[in-house]
CSV table of C-alpha atoms and ligand atoms in Angstrom, one decimal:
chain,number,residue,atom,x,y,z
A,133,MET,CA,86.5,195.2,52.0
A,134,ILE,CA,83.3,197.0,53.2
A,135,ARG,CA,82.6,200.6,54.0
A,136,GLY,CA,79.2,200.2,55.5
A,137,GLY,CA,76.4,202.4,56.7
A,138,ARG,CA,74.6,202.7,53.3
A,139,PRO,CA,71.1,201.3,53.1
A,140,LEU,CA,70.8,198.7,50.4
A,141,ARG,CA,68.3,199.7,47.8
A,142,GLY,CA,67.0,198.1,44.6
A,143,SER,CA,66.5,194.6,43.5
A,144,VAL,CA,68.5,191.4,43.4
A,145,SER,CA,67.9,188.2,41.4
A,146,ILE,CA,68.5,185.0,43.2
A,147,SER,CA,70.4,182.2,41.6
A,148,GLY,CA,69.7,178.5,41.7
A,149,ALA,CA,70.2,176.7,45.0
A,150,LYS,CA,73.6,175.4,45.9
A,151,ASN,CA,72.3,172.5,48.0
A,152,SER,CA,70.2,171.4,45.0
A,153,ALA,CA,72.9,171.9,42.4
A,154,ILE,CA,75.5,169.8,44.3
A,155,ALA,CA,73.0,166.9,44.6
A,156,LEU,CA,71.6,167.2,41.1
A,157,ILE,CA,75.0,167.0,39.4
A,158,PRO,CA,75.9,163.6,41.0
A,159,ALA,CA,72.3,162.5,40.4
A,160,ALA,CA,72.9,163.0,36.7
A,161,ILE,CA,75.4,160.2,36.6
A,162,LEU,CA,72.6,157.7,37.2
A,163,ALA,CA,71.3,158.4,33.7
A,164,GLU,CA,72.3,156.6,30.5
A,165,SER,CA,72.2,159.8,28.4
A,166,GLU,CA,72.7,163.6,28.7
A,167,VAL,CA,71.2,165.6,31.6
A,168,VAL,CA,70.8,169.3,31.2
A,169,LEU,CA,70.6,171.5,34.3
A,170,ASP,CA,69.3,175.0,33.9
A,171,ASN,CA,69.4,177.9,36.5
A,172,LEU,CA,72.7,176.6,37.8
A,173,PRO,CA,74.4,178.8,40.4
A,174,ILE,CA,77.9,180.0,39.6
A,175,LEU,CA,79.7,178.7,42.8
A,176,SER,CA,83.1,177.1,43.6
A,177,ASP,CA,81.3,174.0,44.9
A,178,VAL,CA,79.7,173.6,41.5
A,179,ALA,CA,83.1,173.9,39.8
A,180,VAL,CA,84.6,171.3,42.2
A,181,TYR,CA,81.7,168.9,41.3
A,182,SER,CA,82.3,169.3,37.6
A,183,GLU,CA,85.9,168.4,38.3
A,184,ILE,CA,84.8,165.2,40.1
A,185,LEU,CA,82.6,164.1,37.3
A,186,GLU,CA,85.2,164.8,34.6
A,187,GLU,CA,87.8,162.8,36.6
A,188,LEU,CA,85.3,159.9,36.5
A,189,GLY,CA,85.0,160.2,32.7
A,190,ALA,CA,81.8,162.2,32.3
A,191,ARG,CA,81.6,164.9,29.6
A,192,VAL,CA,80.7,168.2,31.4
A,193,LEU,CA,79.9,171.3,29.4
A,194,TRP,CA,79.3,174.2,31.8
A,195,ASP,CA,78.2,177.4,30.1
A,196,GLY,CA,77.0,180.2,32.4
A,197,ASN,CA,73.9,179.0,34.2
A,198,GLN,CA,73.6,175.8,32.2
A,199,MET,CA,75.5,172.5,32.7
A,200,ARG,CA,75.2,169.6,30.3
A,201,ILE,CA,76.3,166.3,31.8
A,202,ASP,CA,76.9,163.3,29.5
A,203,PRO,CA,77.6,160.3,31.8
A,204,THR,CA,77.8,157.7,29.0
A,205,HIS,CA,81.5,157.0,29.6
A,206,ILE,CA,81.6,157.4,33.3
A,207,ARG,CA,83.3,154.6,35.4
A,208,SER,CA,83.7,154.1,39.1
A,209,ILE,CA,87.3,154.7,39.9
A,210,PRO,CA,88.5,155.2,43.5
A,211,MET,CA,88.5,158.8,44.6
A,212,PRO,CA,90.1,158.7,48.1
A,213,ASN,CA,91.5,162.3,47.8
A,214,GLY,CA,91.5,165.3,45.5
A,215,PRO,CA,88.4,167.3,44.8
A,216,VAL,CA,86.1,165.1,47.0
A,217,LYS,CA,87.9,166.6,50.0
A,218,LYS,CA,87.0,170.1,49.0
A,219,LEU,CA,83.2,169.9,49.6
A,220,ARG,CA,80.7,168.3,51.8
A,221,ALA,CA,78.3,167.1,49.1
A,222,SER,CA,80.9,164.8,47.6
A,223,TYR,CA,79.2,162.2,49.8
A,224,TYR,CA,76.5,162.0,47.1
A,225,MET,CA,79.0,160.3,44.9
A,226,MET,CA,78.6,157.3,47.2
A,227,GLY,CA,74.9,156.9,46.6
A,228,ALA,CA,75.1,157.8,42.9
A,229,LEU,CA,78.0,155.4,42.1
A,230,LEU,CA,76.6,152.7,44.2
A,231,GLY,CA,73.3,153.0,42.4
A,232,ARG,CA,75.0,152.9,39.0
A,233,PHE,CA,77.9,150.5,39.5
A,234,LYS,CA,77.2,148.8,42.8
A,235,GLU,CA,80.7,149.9,43.8
A,236,ALA,CA,82.4,153.2,45.0
A,237,THR,CA,85.4,154.4,46.9
A,238,ILE,CA,85.1,158.0,48.0
A,239,GLY,CA,87.2,160.0,50.5
A,240,LEU,CA,85.4,161.4,53.5
A,241,PRO,CA,83.8,164.7,52.6
A,242,GLY,CA,85.2,168.2,53.3
A,243,GLY,CA,82.9,171.3,53.4
A,244,CYS,CA,82.1,173.6,56.3
A,245,ASN,CA,83.7,172.1,59.4
A,246,PHE,CA,81.9,174.0,62.2
A,247,GLU,CA,81.6,170.8,64.1
A,248,PRO,CA,81.9,167.0,63.5
A,249,ARG,CA,79.4,166.0,60.9
A,250,PRO,CA,78.9,162.3,60.9
A,251,ILE,CA,77.5,160.3,58.0
A,252,ASP,CA,76.4,157.2,60.0
A,253,GLN,CA,72.8,157.5,58.7
A,254,HIS,CA,74.0,157.5,55.1
A,255,ILE,CA,75.9,154.3,55.8
A,256,LYS,CA,73.1,152.7,57.6
A,257,GLY,CA,70.9,153.4,54.6
A,258,PHE,CA,73.4,151.9,52.1
A,259,GLU,CA,73.8,148.8,54.3
A,260,ALA,CA,70.0,148.4,54.5
A,261,LEU,CA,70.0,148.3,50.7
A,262,GLY,CA,72.5,145.4,50.8
A,263,ALA,CA,75.9,147.2,50.5
A,264,THR,CA,79.0,146.3,52.4
A,265,VAL,CA,80.6,149.5,53.7
A,266,THR,CA,84.1,149.7,55.0
A,267,ASN,CA,86.4,152.6,56.0
A,268,GLU,CA,89.8,152.1,54.4
A,269,HIS,CA,92.3,154.7,55.5
A,270,GLY,CA,89.8,157.6,55.5
A,271,ALA,CA,88.0,156.6,52.3
A,272,ILE,CA,84.6,154.8,52.3
A,273,HIS,CA,84.4,151.7,50.2
A,274,LEU,CA,81.0,150.5,49.2
A,275,HIS,CA,80.2,147.3,47.4
A,276,ALA,CA,77.0,145.4,46.7
A,277,LYS,CA,76.3,142.3,44.7
A,278,GLU,CA,72.8,143.5,44.3
A,279,LEU,CA,70.9,146.5,45.8
A,280,ARG,CA,67.5,145.5,47.2
A,281,GLY,CA,64.8,147.9,48.4
A,282,ALA,CA,64.4,148.2,52.2
A,283,LYS,CA,62.8,150.2,54.9
A,284,VAL,CA,65.2,152.7,56.4
A,285,TYR,CA,64.2,154.7,59.6
A,286,LEU,CA,66.5,157.7,60.0
A,287,ASP,CA,67.5,158.5,63.6
A,288,VAL,CA,67.9,162.2,62.6
A,289,SER,CA,66.1,163.6,59.6
A,290,SER,CA,69.3,164.3,57.6
A,291,VAL,CA,69.2,166.1,54.3
A,292,GLY,CA,72.3,164.3,53.0
A,293,ALA,CA,71.3,160.8,54.1
A,294,THR,CA,67.7,161.2,52.7
A,295,ILE,CA,69.1,162.3,49.2
A,296,ASN,CA,71.9,159.7,49.3
A,297,ILE,CA,69.6,156.8,50.0
A,298,MET,CA,67.2,158.1,47.4
A,299,LEU,CA,70.0,158.1,44.8
A,300,ALA,CA,71.1,154.5,45.5
A,301,ALA,CA,67.5,153.2,45.9
A,302,THR,CA,66.4,154.4,42.4
A,303,ARG,CA,68.4,151.5,40.9
A,304,ALA,CA,67.6,148.9,43.6
A,305,LYS,CA,65.4,145.9,43.1
A,306,GLY,CA,62.0,146.6,44.7
A,307,ALA,CA,60.7,149.4,47.0
A,308,THR,CA,62.6,151.4,49.5
A,309,ILE,CA,60.8,153.4,52.2
A,310,ILE,CA,62.7,156.2,54.0
A,311,GLU,CA,61.0,157.1,57.3
A,312,ASN,CA,61.7,160.3,59.2
A,313,ALA,CA,63.1,161.6,55.9
A,314,ALA,CA,64.2,165.3,55.7
A,315,LYS,CA,61.7,167.6,54.2
A,316,GLU,CA,63.9,170.4,52.8
A,317,PRO,CA,62.8,171.8,49.4
A,318,GLU,CA,66.1,170.6,47.8
A,319,ILE,CA,65.0,167.0,48.4
A,320,ILE,CA,61.9,167.6,46.3
A,321,ASP,CA,64.1,169.2,43.6
A,322,VAL,CA,66.3,166.1,43.5
A,323,ALA,CA,63.2,163.8,43.4
A,324,THR,CA,61.8,165.9,40.6
A,325,LEU,CA,65.0,165.4,38.5
A,326,LEU,CA,65.1,161.7,39.3
A,327,ASN,CA,61.5,161.2,38.3
A,328,SER,CA,62.0,163.1,35.1
A,329,MET,CA,64.9,160.6,34.4
A,330,GLY,CA,62.4,157.8,34.9
A,331,ALA,CA,62.6,157.0,38.6
A,332,VAL,CA,59.5,156.4,40.6
A,333,ILE,CA,59.7,158.4,43.8
A,334,LYS,CA,56.7,159.5,45.9
A,335,GLY,CA,56.4,161.5,49.0
A,336,ALA,CA,59.5,163.8,48.7
A,337,GLY,CA,58.9,166.8,51.0
A,338,THR,CA,57.1,164.6,53.5
A,339,GLU,CA,58.6,162.4,56.3
A,340,THR,CA,58.0,159.2,54.3
A,341,ILE,CA,59.5,158.8,50.9
A,342,ARG,CA,58.8,155.7,48.8
A,343,ILE,CA,61.2,154.7,45.9
A,344,GLU,CA,60.3,151.9,43.5
A,345,GLY,CA,63.6,150.8,41.9
A,346,VAL,CA,63.9,150.9,38.1
A,347,THR,CA,66.5,149.2,35.8
A,348,GLU,CA,67.3,152.2,33.7
A,349,LEU,CA,67.3,156.0,33.9
A,350,LYS,CA,67.5,158.4,30.9
A,351,GLY,CA,68.7,161.9,30.4
A,352,CYS,CA,66.4,164.9,30.8
A,353,ARG,CA,66.3,168.7,31.3
A,354,HIS,CA,65.7,170.3,34.7
A,355,SER,CA,65.6,173.8,36.1
A,356,ILE,CA,67.1,174.2,39.6
A,357,ILE,CA,64.9,175.8,42.3
A,358,PRO,CA,66.0,179.3,43.7
A,359,ASP,CA,68.5,179.4,46.6
A,360,ARG,CA,66.5,180.2,49.7
A,361,ILE,CA,69.6,180.7,51.8
A,362,GLN,CA,71.1,183.3,49.5
A,363,ALA,CA,67.7,185.0,49.3
A,364,GLY,CA,67.4,184.9,53.1
A,365,THR,CA,70.9,186.5,53.4
A,366,TYR,CA,69.8,189.4,51.2
A,367,MET,CA,66.6,189.8,53.2
A,368,ILE,CA,68.6,190.0,56.4
A,369,ALA,CA,71.1,192.5,54.8
A,370,ALA,CA,68.2,194.7,53.6
A,371,ALA,CA,66.8,194.8,57.2
A,372,ALA,CA,70.2,195.3,58.8
A,373,THR,CA,71.1,198.3,56.6
A,374,ARG,CA,67.6,199.8,57.0
A,375,GLY,CA,67.3,199.5,53.2
A,376,ASP,CA,64.5,198.6,50.8
A,377,VAL,CA,65.3,195.6,48.6
A,378,LEU,CA,63.2,193.4,46.3
A,379,ILE,CA,64.6,189.9,46.4
A,380,ASP,CA,63.5,188.5,43.1
A,381,GLY,CA,63.1,185.0,41.6
A,382,VAL,CA,62.4,183.2,44.9
A,383,ILE,CA,59.7,180.9,46.3
A,384,PRO,CA,58.4,182.9,49.2
A,385,LYS,CA,57.0,179.8,50.9
A,386,HIS,CA,60.5,178.5,51.3
A,387,LEU,CA,61.4,181.6,53.4
A,388,GLU,CA,58.4,181.8,55.7
A,389,ALA,CA,60.3,181.1,58.9
A,390,LEU,CA,62.6,184.0,58.2
A,391,THR,CA,59.8,186.3,57.0
A,392,ALA,CA,57.9,185.7,60.2
A,393,LYS,CA,61.0,186.6,62.3
A,394,LEU,CA,61.7,189.8,60.4
A,395,LEU,CA,58.0,190.8,60.9
A,396,GLU,CA,58.3,190.0,64.6
A,397,MET,CA,61.3,192.2,64.8
A,398,GLY,CA,59.4,195.1,63.2
A,399,ALA,CA,60.7,195.1,59.6
A,400,HIS,CA,58.2,195.5,56.8
A,401,VAL,CA,58.1,192.4,54.5
A,402,GLU,CA,55.9,192.0,51.5
A,403,GLU,CA,55.5,188.6,49.9
A,404,LEU,CA,54.7,188.7,46.2
A,405,ASP,CA,54.3,185.8,43.7
A,406,GLU,CA,58.0,185.2,43.0
A,407,SER,CA,59.7,187.9,45.1
A,408,ILE,CA,59.9,189.3,48.6
A,409,ARG,CA,60.4,193.0,49.4
A,410,VAL,CA,62.1,193.9,52.7
A,411,ILE,CA,61.9,197.4,54.0
A,412,GLY,CA,64.1,198.0,57.0
A,413,GLN,CA,63.1,200.2,60.0
A,414,PRO,CA,65.2,202.4,62.3
A,415,GLU,CA,64.5,200.2,65.3
A,416,TYR,CA,64.0,196.5,65.8
A,417,GLN,CA,62.6,194.4,68.7
A,418,HIS,CA,64.7,191.6,70.2
A,419,VAL,CA,63.4,188.1,69.3
A,420,ASP,CA,64.3,184.5,70.0
A,421,VAL,CA,65.2,182.3,67.1
A,422,LYS,CA,65.4,178.5,67.0
A,423,ALA,CA,67.2,176.9,64.0
A,424,LEU,CA,65.4,173.7,63.2
A,425,VAL,CA,64.9,171.3,60.3
A,426,TYR,CA,62.6,172.6,57.5
A,427,PRO,CA,60.1,174.2,57.7
A,428,GLY,CA,61.7,175.6,60.8
A,429,PHE,CA,64.2,178.5,60.7
A,430,PRO,CA,67.2,177.3,58.6
A,431,THR,CA,70.5,176.7,60.4
A,432,ASP,CA,72.2,178.0,57.2
A,433,ILE,CA,70.8,181.5,57.9
A,434,GLN,CA,71.4,181.6,61.6
A,435,SER,CA,74.9,183.1,61.3
A,436,PRO,CA,73.8,186.2,59.2
A,437,MET,CA,70.7,186.4,61.5
A,438,THR,CA,73.1,186.8,64.5
A,439,SER,CA,74.5,189.9,62.8
A,440,LEU,CA,71.0,191.3,62.3
A,441,LEU,CA,70.1,190.7,65.9
A,442,THR,CA,73.0,192.9,67.0
A,443,GLN,CA,70.9,195.7,65.5
A,444,ALA,CA,67.8,194.9,67.7
A,445,LYS,CA,67.0,196.6,71.0
A,446,GLY,CA,67.5,194.4,74.0
A,447,VAL,CA,68.6,190.8,74.3
A,448,SER,CA,67.9,188.1,71.7
A,449,VAL,CA,68.5,184.4,72.0
A,450,LEU,CA,69.4,182.4,69.0
A,451,SER,CA,69.6,178.6,69.4
A,452,ASP,CA,70.6,176.1,66.8
A,453,PHE,CA,68.9,172.7,67.2
A,454,VAL,CA,70.5,171.3,64.0
A,455,TYR,CA,74.2,171.9,64.9
A,456,SER,CA,74.9,172.5,68.5
A,457,ASN,CA,78.1,174.4,68.0
A,458,ARG,CA,77.7,176.5,64.8
A,459,PHE,CA,79.0,179.7,66.3
A,460,LYS,CA,82.4,180.3,64.7
A,461,HIS,CA,81.1,183.7,63.5
A,462,VAL,CA,80.6,184.9,67.1
A,463,PRO,CA,84.2,185.6,68.2
A,464,GLU,CA,84.7,187.6,64.9
A,465,LEU,CA,81.5,189.6,65.5
A,466,VAL,CA,82.7,190.3,69.1
A,467,ARG,CA,85.9,191.8,67.5
A,468,MET,CA,83.5,194.1,65.7
A,469,GLY,CA,82.1,195.2,69.1
A,470,ALA,CA,79.1,192.9,69.3
A,471,LYS,CA,78.0,191.8,72.7
A,472,ILE,CA,77.4,188.1,72.3
A,473,ARG,CA,78.1,185.1,74.5
A,474,VAL,CA,77.6,181.5,73.6
A,475,GLU,CA,75.9,179.3,76.2
A,476,GLY,CA,75.5,175.6,75.2
A,477,ARG,CA,73.7,175.6,71.8
A,478,SER,CA,72.6,179.3,72.1
A,479,ALA,CA,74.0,182.7,71.3
A,480,ILE,CA,72.8,185.4,73.7
A,481,ILE,CA,73.0,188.7,71.7
A,482,GLU,CA,72.7,192.1,73.3
A,483,GLY,CA,71.9,194.8,70.6
A,484,GLY,CA,74.3,197.6,70.0
A,485,PRO,CA,76.4,199.3,67.3
A,486,LEU,CA,79.3,197.5,65.6
A,487,ASN,CA,82.6,198.9,64.6
A,488,ALA,CA,84.9,198.2,61.7
A,489,ALA,CA,87.6,195.5,62.2
A,490,LYS,CA,89.7,192.9,60.5
A,491,VAL,CA,87.9,189.6,60.7
A,492,LYS,CA,88.1,186.1,59.3
A,493,ALA,CA,85.5,183.9,57.8
A,494,ALA,CA,85.7,180.4,59.4
A,495,ASP,CA,83.1,178.9,57.1
A,496,LEU,CA,80.7,179.9,54.4
A,497,ARG,CA,77.8,181.3,56.4
A,498,ALA,CA,80.2,182.8,59.1
A,499,GLY,CA,81.6,184.7,56.1
A,500,ALA,CA,78.2,185.9,55.1
A,501,ALA,CA,77.5,187.0,58.7
A,502,LEU,CA,80.6,189.1,58.7
A,503,VAL,CA,79.6,190.8,55.4
A,504,VAL,CA,76.2,191.6,56.8
A,505,ALA,CA,77.8,193.0,59.9
A,506,GLY,CA,80.2,195.1,57.9
A,507,LEU,CA,77.4,196.6,55.9
A,508,THR,CA,75.9,198.1,59.1
A,509,VAL,CA,79.1,199.9,60.2
A,510,PRO,CA,79.1,203.6,59.1
A,511,GLU,CA,82.7,204.4,59.9
A,512,GLY,CA,85.9,202.8,58.8
A,513,THR,CA,86.5,199.7,56.6
A,514,THR,CA,85.7,196.2,57.6
A,515,GLU,CA,88.1,193.7,56.1
A,516,VAL,CA,86.8,190.2,55.8
A,517,PHE,CA,89.5,187.5,55.2
A,518,GLY,CA,88.9,184.0,53.9
A,519,VAL,CA,86.2,185.1,51.5
A,520,GLU,CA,86.9,182.2,49.1
A,521,LEU,CA,84.7,180.2,51.5
A,522,ILE,CA,81.8,182.6,50.7
A,523,ASP,CA,82.3,181.7,47.0
A,524,ARG,CA,81.1,178.2,47.9
A,525,GLY,CA,77.6,179.4,48.3
A,526,TYR,CA,77.0,183.0,47.1
A,527,ASP,CA,76.7,183.7,43.3
A,528,HIS,CA,78.2,187.2,42.5
A,529,LEU,CA,77.8,188.5,46.0
A,530,VAL,CA,80.1,191.5,45.6
A,531,PRO,CA,78.6,192.7,42.2
A,532,ASN,CA,75.1,192.2,43.6
A,533,LEU,CA,75.8,194.2,46.8
A,534,ARG,CA,77.4,197.0,44.7
A,535,ALA,CA,74.3,197.1,42.5
A,536,LEU,CA,72.3,197.6,45.7
A,537,GLY,CA,74.5,200.6,46.5
A,538,ALA,CA,76.9,199.0,49.0
A,539,ASP,CA,80.5,200.3,49.0
A,540,VAL,CA,82.1,196.8,48.9
A,541,TRP,CA,85.0,195.5,46.9
A,542,ARG,CA,87.4,192.6,46.8
A,543,GLU,CA,91.2,192.6,47.1
A,544,MET,CA,93.6,189.8,46.6
A,545,GLU,CA,95.5,188.8,49.7
A,546,GLU,CA,99.3,189.3,49.4
B,141,UD1,C1,75.3,169.9,50.9
B,141,UD1,C2,74.1,170.2,51.8
B,141,UD1,O1,73.0,170.1,51.4
B,141,UD1,N1,74.4,170.8,53.0
B,141,UD1,C3,73.3,171.1,53.9
B,141,UD1,C4,72.9,169.8,54.6
B,141,UD1,O2,74.0,169.3,55.2
B,141,UD1,P1,74.0,167.8,55.7
B,141,UD1,O3,73.2,166.9,54.8
B,141,UD1,O4,75.4,167.4,56.0
B,141,UD1,O5,73.2,168.0,57.1
B,141,UD1,P2,72.2,166.9,57.7
B,141,UD1,O6,70.8,167.3,57.5
B,141,UD1,O7,72.7,165.6,57.4
B,141,UD1,O8,72.5,167.1,59.3
B,141,UD1,C5,71.5,167.4,60.2
B,141,UD1,C6,72.0,166.9,61.6
B,141,UD1,O9,72.0,165.5,61.6
B,141,UD1,C7,73.3,165.0,62.0
B,141,UD1,N2,73.7,163.8,61.2
B,141,UD1,C8,73.6,163.9,59.9
B,141,UD1,C9,73.9,162.8,59.1
B,141,UD1,C10,74.3,161.6,59.8
B,141,UD1,O10,74.5,160.5,59.2
B,141,UD1,N3,74.3,161.6,61.1
B,141,UD1,C11,74.0,162.7,61.9
B,141,UD1,O11,74.1,162.6,63.1
B,141,UD1,C12,74.3,166.2,61.8
B,141,UD1,O12,75.4,166.1,62.6
B,141,UD1,C13,73.4,167.4,62.1
B,141,UD1,O13,73.3,167.6,63.4
B,141,UD1,O14,71.8,170.1,55.5
B,141,UD1,C14,72.2,170.9,56.6
B,141,UD1,C15,71.0,171.1,57.5
B,141,UD1,O15,70.0,171.7,56.9
B,141,UD1,C16,72.7,172.3,56.0
B,141,UD1,O16,73.3,173.0,57.0
B,141,UD1,C17,73.7,172.1,54.9
B,141,UD1,O17,73.9,173.3,54.2
B,142,PEP,C1,76.9,174.0,55.7
B,142,PEP,C2,76.7,174.4,54.5
B,142,PEP,O1,77.2,173.7,53.4
B,142,PEP,P1,77.9,172.3,53.3
B,142,PEP,O2,77.0,171.3,53.9
B,142,PEP,O3,78.0,172.1,51.8
B,142,PEP,O4,79.2,172.4,54.0
B,142,PEP,C3,75.9,175.6,54.1
B,142,PEP,O5,75.6,175.7,52.9
B,142,PEP,O6,75.7,176.4,55.0
C-alpha cells in the first residue's frame, strides 16, 4: 500500500547481491569443508536455496547476514520438483552437483517467467565437458564418467551459463576456456569465492575465462558484493520522487550506465567512494535507454526505469536487448495512467502524471516498477498485489522506504 507524493530523503544501506548469493550458495557445495558467506541478503530466494541444500544433506546455519554451509555430508539425490521449481538459479545445482558427484537430476528452473528462458548454453557447456544430458519428464539428468576441460564458445553471453560451466569445470581434468563469457560483476564474485576455495580461475569479468581443474576444494570465508540492482532501484526512486538519497555501501562503477542516464535526464548524481547520492529535480528530459549485457544498462533495472521515464517531459524509448519481451509491468503502469505502448522489443513512454490504482506484480522487477510508480502519485493509495515476488530480490524494501520518509506499508491479502 503506497500513499505517494513524498520526496524520499535520507540514506539507505544496500545489502549483498541476490544474483551473487544464489550462485555462491550452490558453489559452496564444491568444497570439502565449511564455507562462510558474509553480507548475505535476506531474500526469499536465499531461503529457498538453503532449503535445497538442506534437502541434499548439507548443514546450513543462517544467522542474519551470515550463512555457514557445511557440505561434508551432501549427496546427489534427484530433485525433480519442490524448491528447485521456485527459483531460476536452481540451475546452478546442475553445475555444482556435476562438478562434485559427476551426476545430478534437477527439475527445470522457476523464477521470473517474463518470457521463455532457455538453458541450451548451459547444457552445451556440460556436454563439452563430457557429460551426457537428458531431459526426463521435465527434469534434467546429467552424468559423466569423467569431466574433461574443453573450449566452450557461448552463442549468447549468458550469466547463468558462464557461472554454471565455471562451477562444473573447477573439478574437471585439465583446462576449460569459456569464450564470449558474460562479464557481469556477479561472475567475478563467484570466481573470487571459487579461487579462495582453491580453484584456479583467470579472466572472470572479461569475455575469456580460463579454468584449470583441481581435484579438491576447501572451505573459506567470503563477503558478497553489493546488490547493484537494488541500489539502482533506490537511485531511480530518489529521482522519481524528486528526493535526495544517499545510497550507501555500493560499488559506483557497477552503476555507471544508470548514473549516466540519470545525469542525461537532468538529475544530480554524485559518485563517492562507496556511495552514490541522487538529488531529484522538478523536471526531467526524455531519454532513450537500451538494456544490454554488462557494462550496458541492466535489464533488471529497466522495469523501474520505465516508471521513472513517465516522469520525464516528452517521449522516451526504452529497448531491452537482453529479453525481447520483458514488459509485463507496462499494462499495470497503464492502469495507473501511464501513456506507454510496446512495439517489438521497445516501450515508447510519453511522460505525464500517474494516478493511484490497484495493480499486480507479474514478476520481481515489475513489482519494483509499480512501487516506484506508486511513490510518485500524490493522491490516493496505490495497492500493489503479488508483492511476495518482490521479496525474491529486495531486502527490507518497506522498512527502507519508510526510513526514507515514504508512506508505505504492507497488508496481508484476505
Ligand atoms: C539468477 C540470475 O543471475 N539471474 C540473472 C541472470 O539470468 P540468466 O542467467 O537466466 O540470464 P542469461 O544471461 O542467461 O540470459 C541472457 C539472454 O540469453 C538467453 N539465453 C540464456 C541462456 C541460454 O542457455 N540460452 C539463451 O538463449 C536468454 O534467453 C536471454 O535472452 O542474468 C539476467 C541477465 O542479466 C538477469 O536478468 C537475471 O537477473
Ligand atoms: C530476472 C531476475 O531474476 P531471476 O533470474 O532469478 O528470475 C531478476 O533478478 O530480475
